[in-house]
């Protein structure tokens, strides 16, 4: 598998679609970029490098103005010179602190001795098994949002206790800036249109990264893309990376590496009251570790207008299922009802057992 590393040459700014105007909300809050942002940046750069795109020569690979081809982008994730960082799994908690820097994390797992509970999502009702750990009363929520790839693979391979150093996870800082909106017709500042925005500034040799599939070797010649609200330049570098393949059955965790959009909110559209289907395999849904849903706002370039906003399960959410048949993965699997082509719902699998 290949990965594209983006090295921004200036600060980056990502925000949701909510407008901010004079006399109203004049603060633009930074948001972690959605998968569609980086898919769009890579796809746009690829299209611009292809003279015959309008003739449909690369339709199967990159698509058309109204269709998507086979090319996929999975991300974004942050990285430094040593590792790639993924969203923290939602069932990991702090069991021990060694100073301000070192944390020991442990898993919460389904516990059959606790009374089950029900969740209602859309028109579906699911009976769930609660998550628990024997030291539950003293556990703390991690004050960091990321886990390095090596630790994540250990988590998926069944390791119950993981020790991390917070300093090694740092890749960027936040800078707050004051701006004045410009009236382009007059070339002057508009009265009362002062705003504040938060931006990301990456440390040296750090940046964003996206895994890519079906790039047909076309990314090898890509040197830069435009990113963020002000389209700042980011140089790119292509590297090979390995996500070990897995074949699992029995108790399987589905870890959302990118957000997933389900038509029933927290539950996939194919949930039948007890089971969900992964890669066509029926799996009994046992439990879910998740955070509050996020809002997904994207822009339709072909129609030059925003798409309707959707709610998504955030990256880092973990679904616990049981399957009598094998689920195979050569890296990432797809677990979403919508917008798979933009990189939503890309997930990794691992094993689990009851507490």
Coordinates of C-alpha atoms in Angstrom, one line a residue:
X1 CA 0.0 0.0 0.0
X2 CA 1.1 3.6 -0.7
X3 CA 0.9 6.6 1.6
X4 CA 1.0 10.3 0.5
X5 CA 2.7 12.5 3.1
X6 CA 1.8 16.2 2.9
X7 CA 4.3 18.8 4.1
X8 CA 2.5 22.1 4.5
X9 CA 4.6 25.2 3.7
X10 CA 2.4 27.5 5.9
X11 CA -0.4 27.3 8.4
X12 CA -3.5 25.3 7.5
X13 CA -7.1 26.3 8.2
X14 CA -10.0 23.9 8.2
X15 CA -13.5 24.8 9.4
X16 CA -17.1 23.6 9.1
X17 CA -19.7 25.1 6.8
X18 CA -21.3 27.4 9.4
X19 CA -21.0 31.1 8.2
X20 CA -19.6 33.8 10.4
X21 CA -20.6 37.4 9.8
X22 CA -20.5 40.9 11.3
X23 CA -22.7 41.2 14.2
X24 CA -23.0 37.4 14.6
X25 CA -20.6 34.6 15.0
X26 CA -17.2 36.0 14.1
X27 CA -15.0 33.2 15.3
X28 CA -13.9 30.4 12.9
X29 CA -13.1 27.3 15.0
X30 CA -10.6 24.8 13.6
X31 CA -11.9 21.4 12.8
X32 CA -10.0 18.2 12.1
X33 CA -10.3 17.9 8.3
X34 CA -12.7 15.3 6.8
X35 CA -11.6 12.5 4.5
X36 CA -13.3 14.3 1.6
X37 CA -10.9 17.3 1.9
X38 CA -7.8 15.2 1.1
X39 CA -9.6 13.0 -1.5
X40 CA -10.6 16.2 -3.2
X41 CA -7.1 17.7 -3.1
X42 CA -5.5 14.6 -4.5
X43 CA -8.1 14.1 -7.1
X44 CA -8.0 17.7 -8.3
X45 CA -4.2 17.6 -8.6
X46 CA -4.4 14.4 -10.6
X47 CA -7.1 15.8 -12.9
X48 CA -5.0 18.9 -13.5
X49 CA -2.1 16.8 -14.6
X50 CA -4.1 14.8 -17.1
X51 CA -4.5 16.4 -20.5
X52 CA -7.1 13.9 -21.7
X53 CA -9.3 13.9 -18.6
X54 CA -12.1 15.8 -20.4
X55 CA -12.1 13.2 -23.1
X56 CA -12.9 10.4 -20.6
X57 CA -9.5 8.6 -21.1
X58 CA -9.1 8.1 -17.3
X59 CA -12.8 7.6 -16.4
X60 CA -12.2 4.2 -14.7
X61 CA -9.3 5.5 -12.7
X62 CA -10.3 9.0 -11.6
X63 CA -13.9 9.3 -12.8
X64 CA -15.6 12.2 -14.4
X65 CA -17.1 15.5 -13.2
X66 CA -20.2 13.6 -12.0
X67 CA -18.8 10.1 -11.3
X68 CA -16.0 8.6 -9.2
X69 CA -13.4 6.2 -10.5
X70 CA -11.5 3.5 -8.6
X71 CA -9.0 5.9 -7.0
X72 CA -9.4 6.1 -3.2
X73 CA -7.8 8.2 -0.4
X74 CA -7.9 7.0 3.2
X75 CA -7.1 9.7 5.8
X76 CA -6.0 12.2 6.8
X77 CA -3.8 11.1 9.7
X78 CA -0.9 13.1 11.2
X79 CA 2.7 12.0 11.2
X80 CA 6.2 12.9 12.3
X81 CA 9.6 11.5 11.3
X82 CA 9.0 8.3 13.3
X83 CA 5.4 7.3 13.0
X84 CA 1.8 7.8 11.8
X85 CA -0.9 8.7 14.2
X86 CA -4.5 7.4 14.3
X87 CA -7.5 8.5 16.3
X88 CA -7.5 7.1 19.8
X89 CA -9.8 4.0 20.1
X90 CA -12.8 5.0 22.2
X91 CA -12.5 2.0 24.5
X92 CA -9.0 2.8 25.7
X93 CA -8.7 4.5 29.1
X94 CA -5.8 5.7 31.3
X95 CA -5.1 3.3 34.1
X96 CA -1.8 4.8 35.2
X97 CA 0.2 8.0 34.9
X98 CA 4.0 8.2 35.2
X99 CA 4.6 11.9 35.5
X100 CA 3.0 14.3 33.0
X101 CA 4.3 12.5 29.9
X102 CA 3.8 8.7 30.2
X103 CA 0.4 7.1 30.1
X104 CA -0.6 3.5 30.5
X105 CA -3.8 2.7 28.7
X106 CA -6.1 -0.3 29.1
X107 CA -9.1 -1.6 27.3
X108 CA -12.7 -1.5 28.3
X109 CA -14.4 -4.7 27.0
X110 CA -17.9 -6.1 26.9
X111 CA -18.9 -7.6 30.3
X112 CA -21.7 -10.2 30.3
X113 CA -22.4 -10.0 34.0
X114 CA -23.8 -6.4 33.7
X115 CA -27.4 -5.8 32.8
X116 CA -27.7 -5.1 29.0
X117 CA -29.0 -1.8 27.8
X118 CA -30.9 -0.6 24.7
X119 CA -30.1 2.1 22.2
X120 CA -32.5 3.7 19.8
X121 CA -31.1 5.1 16.6
X122 CA -33.4 6.1 13.8
X123 CA -36.1 3.4 13.5
X124 CA -33.8 0.7 14.9
X125 CA -33.5 -0.6 18.5
X126 CA -30.4 -2.6 19.6
X127 CA -29.6 -4.4 22.8
X128 CA -26.0 -3.8 23.8
X129 CA -23.6 -5.3 26.3
X130 CA -22.0 -2.7 28.6
X131 CA -18.2 -2.1 28.5
X132 CA -16.3 -2.5 31.8
X133 CA -12.9 -3.0 33.4
X134 CA -12.2 -4.2 36.9
X135 CA -10.5 -0.9 37.8
X136 CA -13.4 1.1 36.2
X137 CA -13.8 3.5 39.2
X138 CA -10.2 4.8 38.9
X139 CA -9.9 5.0 35.1
X140 CA -9.5 8.3 33.3
X141 CA -10.3 9.5 29.8
X142 CA -7.1 10.1 27.8
X143 CA -6.2 13.8 27.4
X144 CA -4.7 13.0 24.0
X145 CA -6.6 12.1 20.8
X146 CA -4.1 9.9 18.9
X147 CA -2.3 6.6 19.0
X148 CA 0.8 5.7 16.9
X149 CA 0.4 3.0 14.3
X150 CA 2.5 0.4 16.1
X151 CA 0.5 0.8 19.3
X152 CA -2.8 0.6 17.3
X153 CA -1.7 -2.6 15.7
X154 CA -0.9 -4.0 19.1
X155 CA -4.3 -2.9 20.3
X156 CA -6.0 -4.7 17.3
X157 CA -3.8 -7.8 17.9
X158 CA -5.2 -8.3 21.4
X159 CA -2.8 -6.4 23.7
X160 CA -4.7 -5.2 26.7
X161 CA -2.2 -2.7 28.2
X162 CA -0.3 -0.1 26.1
X163 CA 2.2 2.5 27.3
X164 CA 2.7 5.7 25.4
X165 CA 4.8 8.9 25.7
X166 CA 2.7 12.0 24.9
X167 CA 5.6 14.0 23.7
X168 CA 6.2 11.6 20.9
X169 CA 2.7 12.2 19.6
X170 CA 3.0 15.9 19.0
X171 CA 3.0 17.1 15.4
X172 CA 1.5 20.6 15.4
X173 CA 0.5 23.6 17.3
X174 CA -2.5 25.9 17.2
X175 CA -2.1 29.6 16.2
X176 CA -4.9 32.2 16.6
X177 CA -5.1 35.0 14.1
X178 CA -7.2 38.1 13.6
X179 CA -8.5 38.9 10.1
X180 CA -10.5 41.6 8.3
X181 CA -12.7 40.6 5.4
X182 CA -11.9 42.4 2.2
X183 CA -14.5 43.8 -0.2
X184 CA -13.2 42.6 -3.5
X185 CA -15.1 45.1 -5.6
X186 CA -13.6 48.0 -3.6
X187 CA -10.2 46.5 -2.7
X188 CA -10.7 47.7 0.9
X189 CA -11.6 46.3 4.3
X190 CA -15.4 45.9 5.0
X191 CA -16.6 47.8 8.1
X192 CA -17.4 45.7 11.2
X193 CA -16.1 42.4 9.5
X194 CA -13.3 41.5 11.9
X195 CA -13.0 37.9 12.7
X196 CA -10.7 35.5 14.5
X197 CA -9.6 32.1 13.2
X198 CA -7.5 29.2 14.5
X199 CA -4.9 27.6 12.3
X200 CA -2.7 24.6 12.4
X201 CA 1.1 25.0 12.1
X202 CA 3.0 21.7 11.8
X203 CA 6.4 21.2 13.4
X204 CA 9.4 20.4 11.3
X205 CA 9.2 17.1 9.3
X206 CA 5.5 16.7 10.4
X207 CA 2.3 16.9 8.4
X208 CA -0.8 15.1 7.3
X209 CA -0.8 11.7 5.5
X210 CA -3.3 9.7 3.5
X211 CA -3.2 6.1 2.4
X212 CA -4.1 5.6 -1.3
X213 CA -5.6 2.8 -3.3
X214 CA -5.7 2.2 -7.0
X215 CA -3.6 5.2 -7.9
X216 CA -2.3 3.5 -11.1
X217 CA 1.2 5.0 -10.5
X218 CA -0.1 8.4 -11.3
X219 CA 0.7 9.9 -7.9
X220 CA 4.5 9.2 -8.4
X221 CA 4.9 12.4 -10.3
X222 CA 2.7 14.5 -8.0
X223 CA 4.9 17.1 -6.1
X224 CA 2.4 19.4 -4.4
X225 CA -1.3 20.1 -3.7
X226 CA -3.4 22.9 -2.3
X227 CA -4.9 22.4 1.2
X228 CA -7.2 24.2 3.6
X229 CA -9.5 27.2 3.4
X230 CA -6.9 29.5 1.9
X231 CA -5.4 26.8 -0.4
X232 CA -1.9 26.9 1.0
X233 CA 0.7 24.7 -0.7
X234 CA 1.8 21.4 0.7
X235 CA 4.6 19.4 -0.9
X236 CA 4.0 15.7 -1.2
X237 CA 6.0 12.6 -0.9
X238 CA 5.0 9.0 -1.8
X239 CA 6.1 6.1 0.4
X240 CA 5.3 2.4 0.7
X241 CA 3.7 1.2 3.9
X242 CA 2.4 -2.1 5.2
X243 CA -0.9 -2.7 7.0
X244 CA -0.8 -6.4 7.8
X245 CA -3.6 -8.5 6.3
X246 CA -6.0 -10.3 8.7
X247 CA -8.5 -13.1 8.5
X248 CA -10.6 -13.3 11.6
X249 CA -13.8 -15.0 12.8
X250 CA -15.5 -15.2 16.2
X251 CA -15.1 -12.0 18.2
X252 CA -14.1 -9.2 16.0
X253 CA -13.5 -5.4 16.7
X254 CA -14.2 -3.0 13.9
X255 CA -12.1 0.2 14.5
X256 CA -13.2 3.3 12.5
X257 CA -10.0 4.9 11.2
X258 CA -12.1 7.5 9.4
X259 CA -15.7 8.7 10.2
X260 CA -18.6 6.6 9.1
X261 CA -22.0 7.8 7.9
X262 CA -24.9 5.5 8.8
X263 CA -28.4 6.1 7.7
X264 CA -29.7 5.0 11.2
X265 CA -27.3 7.2 13.1
X266 CA -25.2 5.0 15.2
X267 CA -26.4 1.8 13.5
X268 CA -25.7 0.7 9.9
X269 CA -28.6 0.6 7.4
X270 CA -28.3 -3.2 7.2
X271 CA -28.8 -3.7 11.0
X272 CA -31.7 -6.2 11.3
X273 CA -32.4 -5.9 15.0
X274 CA -29.5 -8.1 16.1
X275 CA -27.0 -8.4 13.3
X276 CA -25.0 -6.2 10.9
X277 CA -23.2 -7.2 7.8
X278 CA -19.5 -6.7 7.2
X279 CA -18.1 -7.5 3.7
X280 CA -21.3 -9.5 3.2
X281 CA -20.7 -11.5 6.4
X282 CA -23.5 -11.6 9.0
X283 CA -22.2 -10.5 12.4
X284 CA -24.0 -10.3 15.7
X285 CA -23.6 -6.8 17.2
X286 CA -22.5 -7.0 20.8
X287 CA -21.4 -3.5 21.8
X288 CA -20.2 -0.1 20.7
X289 CA -17.7 2.4 22.1
X290 CA -18.2 5.8 20.5
X291 CA -18.2 9.5 21.1
X292 CA -20.7 12.2 20.0
X293 CA -21.6 12.2 16.4
X294 CA -19.9 14.8 14.2
X295 CA -21.4 16.9 11.4
X296 CA -20.1 16.3 7.9
X297 CA -20.4 19.2 5.5
X298 CA -19.1 18.9 2.0
X299 CA -19.2 20.9 -1.2
X300 CA -20.4 19.7 -4.6
X301 CA -17.9 21.3 -7.1
X302 CA -19.9 20.1 -10.2
X303 CA -23.1 21.9 -8.9
X304 CA -21.1 24.7 -7.2
X305 CA -23.1 24.4 -4.0
X306 CA -22.9 22.8 -0.5
X307 CA -24.3 19.3 0.0
X308 CA -26.8 18.6 2.7
X309 CA -25.1 18.1 6.1
X310 CA -25.0 14.6 7.5
X311 CA -24.1 13.1 10.9
X312 CA -21.3 10.7 11.2
X313 CA -19.8 8.3 13.7
X314 CA -16.4 9.8 14.7
X315 CA -13.1 8.1 13.9
X316 CA -11.9 6.0 16.8
X317 CA -15.3 4.4 17.4
X318 CA -15.1 0.7 18.0
X319 CA -17.8 -1.9 17.1
X320 CA -17.8 -5.3 18.8
X321 CA -19.3 -8.1 16.8
X322 CA -19.4 -11.9 16.7
X323 CA -19.2 -13.9 13.5
X324 CA -19.3 -17.6 12.6
X325 CA -17.7 -16.9 9.3
X326 CA -14.3 -15.3 8.4
X327 CA -13.9 -11.7 7.6
X328 CA -10.8 -11.0 5.4
X329 CA -8.9 -7.7 5.2
X330 CA -5.9 -6.8 3.1
X331 CA -5.5 -3.6 5.1
X332 CA -8.6 -1.4 5.4
X333 CA -12.2 -2.6 5.1
X334 CA -15.2 -0.3 4.3
X335 CA -17.9 0.1 6.9
X336 CA -20.2 3.0 6.0
X337 CA -23.6 3.5 4.3
X338 CA -22.6 6.6 2.4
X339 CA -19.6 8.5 0.9
X340 CA -17.3 5.5 0.7
X341 CA -15.8 7.0 -2.5
X342 CA -14.6 10.0 -0.4
X343 CA -12.8 7.9 2.1
X344 CA -15.4 7.6 4.8
X345 CA -15.9 4.4 6.8
X346 CA -12.4 3.0 6.3
X347 CA -11.7 0.6 9.2
X348 CA -9.3 -1.9 10.6
X349 CA -10.2 -5.1 12.3
X350 CA -8.9 -7.0 15.4
X351 CA -9.9 -9.5 18.0
X352 CA -11.4 -9.2 21.4
X353 CA -12.7 -11.2 24.3
X354 CA -15.1 -10.6 27.2
X355 CA -13.9 -9.0 30.4

